């Protein structure tokens, strides 16, 4: 956003924005002209050697502008809300631009926020729309493997669903930061935790759970259609942490999702445990059965503040009375069902 200096008015700020855009335009023109001269100096052997820069093939024009930089991204922001401009963009007769939402907000005032011209004279600024659509930036998670280059005005939306968003390791006093894929090697390599179990979402899987951290990587293929309950995101892999702790009366299991929370999605985890009991003296004599089932609304966790207190989480508790005759070092076999629910 354009920050106003001491005593500087909105109009002065807008004039500074216009000068920035004019300077950028001149630089771009100079760059294109230089590119055209460079092509011409190669000789007449090429069909477009003497072609004006404005008529160079698109891919070559893009290459010529590859070194271009935007020195002040504030020039790409709305002068009212200071958020990135995105189509449709409007301007008054003096060239002061605003986003479509702010144009509607200015309608009751009836005049431009800078020069005072009647807002009924606002019209589409197609040149600015083309400019902001052409400005692409690297994803902030490029260092963690993302090679996407979203439009400047669309980078926040991309970051909400980027599959390479780094997360902190849930291990105590561990400062590891990395993407979901990097976590998988870190868990076993650095901490010796049980290998991550890979399952498919919307399918019931029976998995052994150890005391401590157990990780599940649920895969939800984008082409799957589960009665329109799934949502399509840029990632189809969800990392869950099932933490098993000892309680006075049994074992407690809490479930957390390690990743970026999406407002359009809700995550559900169904845990089930069942056991049949037979007479220890006559294995053919059935005594009874016991089963537990809980559906858990899974909360998002990035581990930046450590693990939440189990007392603040929903706990799936398997009583010791059911686990009798099971060695304390043994795992417990639990059925897991993961679902992704659309909130829209």
XYZ file of C-alpha atoms in Angstrom:
344
model
C 0.000 0.000 0.000
C 1.080 3.590 -0.514
C 1.965 4.967 2.900
C 1.258 8.677 3.277
C 4.103 10.810 4.591
C 3.731 13.429 7.279
C 1.248 16.022 6.044
C 0.758 14.223 2.743
C -2.824 14.124 1.449
C -4.604 11.261 -0.341
C -4.298 13.249 -3.552
C -0.534 13.542 -3.121
C -0.343 9.822 -2.477
C -2.324 9.085 -5.630
C -0.126 11.415 -7.665
C 2.913 9.518 -6.387
C 1.237 6.268 -7.483
C 0.659 7.692 -10.956
C 4.303 8.729 -11.243
C 5.380 5.214 -10.236
C 3.169 3.666 -12.918
C 4.380 6.162 -15.544
C 8.003 5.391 -14.652
C 7.310 1.651 -14.839
C 5.682 2.136 -18.235
C 8.678 4.066 -19.546
C 11.060 1.403 -18.270
C 8.997 -1.340 -19.914
C 8.980 0.612 -23.190
C 12.745 1.077 -22.990
C 13.201 -2.611 -22.253
C 11.039 -3.643 -25.209
C 12.819 -1.178 -27.511
C 16.207 -2.486 -26.388
C 15.010 -6.022 -27.014
C 13.981 -5.047 -30.540
C 17.389 -3.462 -31.264
C 19.082 -6.567 -29.940
C 17.059 -8.765 -32.268
C 17.850 -6.532 -35.241
C 21.572 -6.582 -34.591
C 21.618 -10.310 -35.149
C 21.163 -9.766 -38.844
C 18.423 -10.240 -41.401
C 18.594 -13.993 -41.388
C 15.709 -14.166 -38.899
C 12.209 -13.338 -40.118
C 11.575 -11.179 -37.064
C 15.033 -9.671 -36.763
C 13.796 -6.193 -37.690
C 10.350 -6.651 -36.193
C 9.304 -3.901 -33.754
C 9.407 -4.947 -30.085
C 5.615 -4.630 -29.835
C 5.242 -7.300 -32.505
C 7.794 -9.808 -31.249
C 6.308 -13.229 -30.654
C 4.648 -13.493 -27.182
C 7.116 -16.015 -25.792
C 10.048 -13.807 -26.799
C 8.402 -10.718 -25.389
C 7.952 -12.588 -22.110
C 11.607 -13.555 -22.119
C 12.626 -9.941 -22.729
C 10.611 -8.868 -19.691
C 12.008 -11.659 -17.544
C 14.312 -9.280 -15.686
C 11.561 -6.770 -14.913
C 10.928 -6.016 -11.238
C 8.203 -4.118 -9.434
C 10.051 -1.799 -7.083
C 6.926 -0.570 -5.284
C 4.057 -3.058 -5.100
C 1.975 -0.365 -3.362
C 1.243 0.873 -6.874
C -0.703 -2.349 -7.412
C -2.942 -1.792 -4.376
C -6.318 -0.090 -4.112
C -6.099 3.495 -2.904
C -9.034 3.028 -0.500
C -8.780 -0.432 1.110
C -5.041 -0.855 0.320
C -5.619 -4.456 -0.770
C -4.191 -5.773 -4.056
C -6.129 -4.594 -7.077
C -7.834 -7.286 -9.117
C -10.293 -7.118 -12.009
C -12.667 -5.432 -12.364
C -10.793 -2.191 -11.653
C -12.315 1.277 -12.000
C -10.939 4.794 -12.321
C -12.217 8.333 -12.335
C -11.558 10.782 -15.161
C -8.311 11.811 -13.453
C -7.007 8.230 -13.344
C -7.444 7.460 -9.628
C -8.091 3.722 -9.472
C -10.125 1.685 -7.005
C -11.276 -1.899 -6.740
C -14.890 -2.783 -7.499
C -15.847 -3.138 -3.820
C -14.485 0.275 -2.913
C -16.202 1.833 -5.913
C -19.485 0.613 -4.446
C -18.521 1.953 -1.025
C -17.818 5.376 -2.537
C -21.183 5.466 -4.287
C -23.066 7.068 -1.331
C -20.494 9.882 -1.158
C -20.918 10.400 -4.888
C -17.360 11.562 -5.516
C -13.797 10.322 -5.945
C -11.889 9.917 -2.682
C -8.955 11.932 -4.080
C -10.053 14.542 -6.588
C -13.780 14.812 -5.808
C -14.995 14.035 -9.349
C -18.476 12.505 -9.390
C -18.305 8.730 -9.034
C -20.877 8.304 -11.797
C -17.974 8.978 -14.135
C -16.019 5.947 -12.915
C -15.237 3.548 -15.756
C -13.304 0.324 -16.249
C -9.540 0.647 -16.334
C -8.629 -2.158 -18.691
C -4.968 -1.138 -18.887
C -4.566 -1.544 -15.124
C -6.430 -4.859 -15.202
C -4.036 -6.155 -17.830
C -1.083 -4.944 -15.782
C -2.105 -6.626 -12.513
C -2.954 -9.836 -14.352
C 0.562 -9.908 -15.811
C 2.371 -9.483 -12.474
C 3.140 -12.896 -10.991
C 5.168 -13.573 -7.863
C 6.881 -16.682 -6.456
C 4.983 -18.572 -3.792
C 6.307 -17.757 -0.286
C 6.778 -21.514 0.126
C 9.177 -21.821 -2.819
C 11.973 -22.850 -0.449
C 9.828 -25.806 0.612
C 9.200 -27.099 -2.894
C 6.373 -24.988 -4.348
C 7.069 -23.780 -7.894
C 3.758 -21.952 -8.376
C 3.789 -18.295 -9.424
C 0.346 -16.896 -8.598
C -0.799 -13.457 -9.676
C 0.194 -10.746 -7.182
C -3.428 -10.171 -6.205
C -4.074 -13.912 -5.877
C -1.107 -14.936 -3.706
C -3.093 -15.004 -0.440
C -5.686 -17.331 -1.976
C -2.921 -19.603 -3.239
C -1.234 -19.733 0.175
C -4.467 -20.936 1.770
C -4.341 -24.153 -0.243
C -0.614 -24.479 -0.974
C 0.455 -28.092 -0.274
C 3.985 -26.934 0.605
C 3.114 -24.777 3.604
C 5.772 -25.512 6.268
C 4.795 -26.742 9.727
C 6.666 -27.236 12.949
C 7.512 -30.628 14.357
C 5.290 -31.535 17.343
C 8.286 -33.021 19.170
C 9.231 -31.286 22.391
C 12.050 -28.747 21.920
C 12.299 -29.661 18.223
C 12.615 -26.667 15.891
C 12.257 -28.549 12.612
C 10.195 -26.667 10.032
C 9.169 -28.243 6.776
C 6.456 -29.381 4.412
C 4.279 -32.423 4.944
C 6.528 -34.561 2.769
C 9.651 -33.512 4.682
C 7.922 -34.439 7.931
C 7.586 -38.082 6.923
C 11.365 -38.613 6.863
C 11.965 -36.395 9.887
C 9.598 -38.318 12.167
C 11.389 -41.635 11.837
C 14.891 -40.346 11.106
C 15.224 -37.786 13.904
C 12.823 -39.117 16.531
C 12.431 -42.811 15.815
C 8.640 -42.549 15.873
C 6.600 -45.325 14.224
C 6.532 -45.098 10.427
C 3.664 -43.059 9.048
C 0.672 -45.174 8.068
C -0.805 -44.301 4.681
C -4.530 -44.826 4.233
C -7.266 -43.750 1.842
C -9.889 -41.296 2.979
C -13.492 -42.572 3.045
C -12.256 -46.095 3.719
C -12.154 -47.856 7.088
C -8.647 -49.015 7.959
C -7.419 -51.020 10.932
C -4.113 -49.708 12.271
C -1.966 -50.436 15.343
C -1.391 -47.496 17.693
C 1.639 -47.204 19.950
C 1.923 -45.089 23.062
C 2.963 -41.590 21.989
C 2.794 -40.118 18.497
C 1.222 -42.013 15.605
C 0.928 -40.351 12.189
C -1.581 -41.097 9.450
C -1.329 -39.759 5.910
C -4.808 -39.862 4.403
C -5.025 -39.679 0.633
C -8.163 -38.229 -0.934
C -7.854 -38.373 -4.704
C -9.339 -35.271 -6.347
C -11.260 -37.343 -8.862
C -13.109 -39.201 -6.112
C -16.779 -38.325 -5.760
C -18.241 -39.165 -2.368
C -21.777 -37.873 -2.745
C -20.464 -34.292 -3.213
C -19.092 -34.256 0.338
C -15.525 -33.697 -0.763
C -13.953 -30.452 -1.816
C -11.283 -30.027 -4.432
C -8.075 -28.458 -3.178
C -4.555 -28.182 -4.516
C -3.548 -30.970 -2.166
C -5.158 -34.377 -1.671
C -2.979 -35.614 1.216
C -3.868 -34.896 4.822
C -1.497 -35.510 7.737
C -3.061 -36.502 11.056
C -1.476 -36.977 14.464
C -3.019 -39.556 16.798
C -1.519 -39.078 20.254
C -1.894 -42.023 22.639
C -1.377 -41.233 26.320
C -1.768 -43.244 29.519
C -4.647 -42.242 31.782
C -5.517 -43.606 35.254
C -8.351 -45.710 33.830
C -7.098 -46.505 30.337
C -5.507 -45.149 27.166
C -6.580 -41.848 25.672
C -6.367 -41.010 21.967
C -6.575 -37.448 20.618
C -6.668 -36.624 16.902
C -5.170 -33.511 15.259
C -4.735 -32.339 11.672
C -1.293 -30.913 10.866
C -1.769 -28.476 8.042
C -3.505 -25.368 6.803
C -7.110 -24.985 7.875
C -9.485 -24.369 4.983
C -12.740 -22.520 5.648
C -14.497 -24.590 2.986
C -13.617 -27.908 4.557
C -14.383 -29.847 7.702
C -12.407 -32.909 8.742
C -13.968 -35.851 10.542
C -12.295 -38.876 12.068
C -14.233 -41.913 13.286
C -12.356 -44.144 15.741
C -13.650 -47.596 16.608
C -12.378 -50.276 18.963
C -13.941 -53.670 19.591
C -12.944 -56.814 21.374
C -14.408 -60.280 21.934
C -14.012 -62.052 25.261
C -13.696 -65.816 25.774
C -13.293 -67.962 28.835
C -9.543 -68.178 29.546
C -9.980 -71.838 30.479
C -12.147 -72.710 27.502
C -11.313 -70.647 24.398
C -14.432 -71.927 22.655
C -16.737 -70.432 25.286
C -17.818 -66.933 24.275
C -18.302 -64.570 27.216
C -19.223 -61.312 25.549
C -18.016 -58.383 23.439
C -17.336 -54.726 23.896
C -17.182 -51.986 21.267
C -16.478 -48.246 21.278
C -17.084 -45.707 18.529
C -16.590 -41.938 18.406
C -16.850 -39.361 15.623
C -14.373 -36.529 16.138
C -14.337 -33.072 14.573
C -10.620 -32.694 13.891
C -9.034 -29.340 14.689
C -6.127 -27.850 12.747
C -2.737 -27.601 14.436
C 0.524 -26.094 13.170
C 2.515 -27.001 16.318
C 3.898 -23.449 16.597
C 2.766 -23.295 20.220
C 3.331 -26.939 21.049
C 0.700 -29.593 21.508
C -2.632 -28.626 23.056
C -3.513 -29.929 26.492
C -5.304 -33.299 26.096
C -7.879 -32.092 28.632
C -8.881 -29.406 26.130
C -9.401 -31.933 23.331
C -11.950 -34.610 22.581
C -10.532 -37.896 23.876
C -11.279 -41.397 22.663
C -10.668 -43.488 25.795
C -10.232 -47.250 25.815
C -10.672 -48.405 29.439
C -8.181 -50.780 31.045
C -11.084 -53.103 31.807
C -11.362 -53.744 28.069
C -7.598 -53.923 27.602
C -7.098 -56.549 30.295
C -4.595 -59.289 29.524
C -2.979 -56.980 26.949
C 0.671 -56.232 27.656
C 1.275 -52.569 28.368
C 3.925 -52.504 25.646
C 1.560 -53.937 23.041
C -0.230 -51.782 20.516
C -3.985 -51.442 20.396
C -5.725 -52.151 17.109
C -8.083 -49.292 16.200
C -10.245 -48.788 13.131
C -9.949 -45.347 11.549
C -12.253 -43.654 9.050
C -11.303 -40.204 7.691
C -13.754 -37.996 5.807
C -13.485 -34.496 4.329
C -16.771 -32.614 4.499
C -17.714 -29.602 2.398
C -18.720 -26.551 4.454
C -20.039 -24.610 1.468
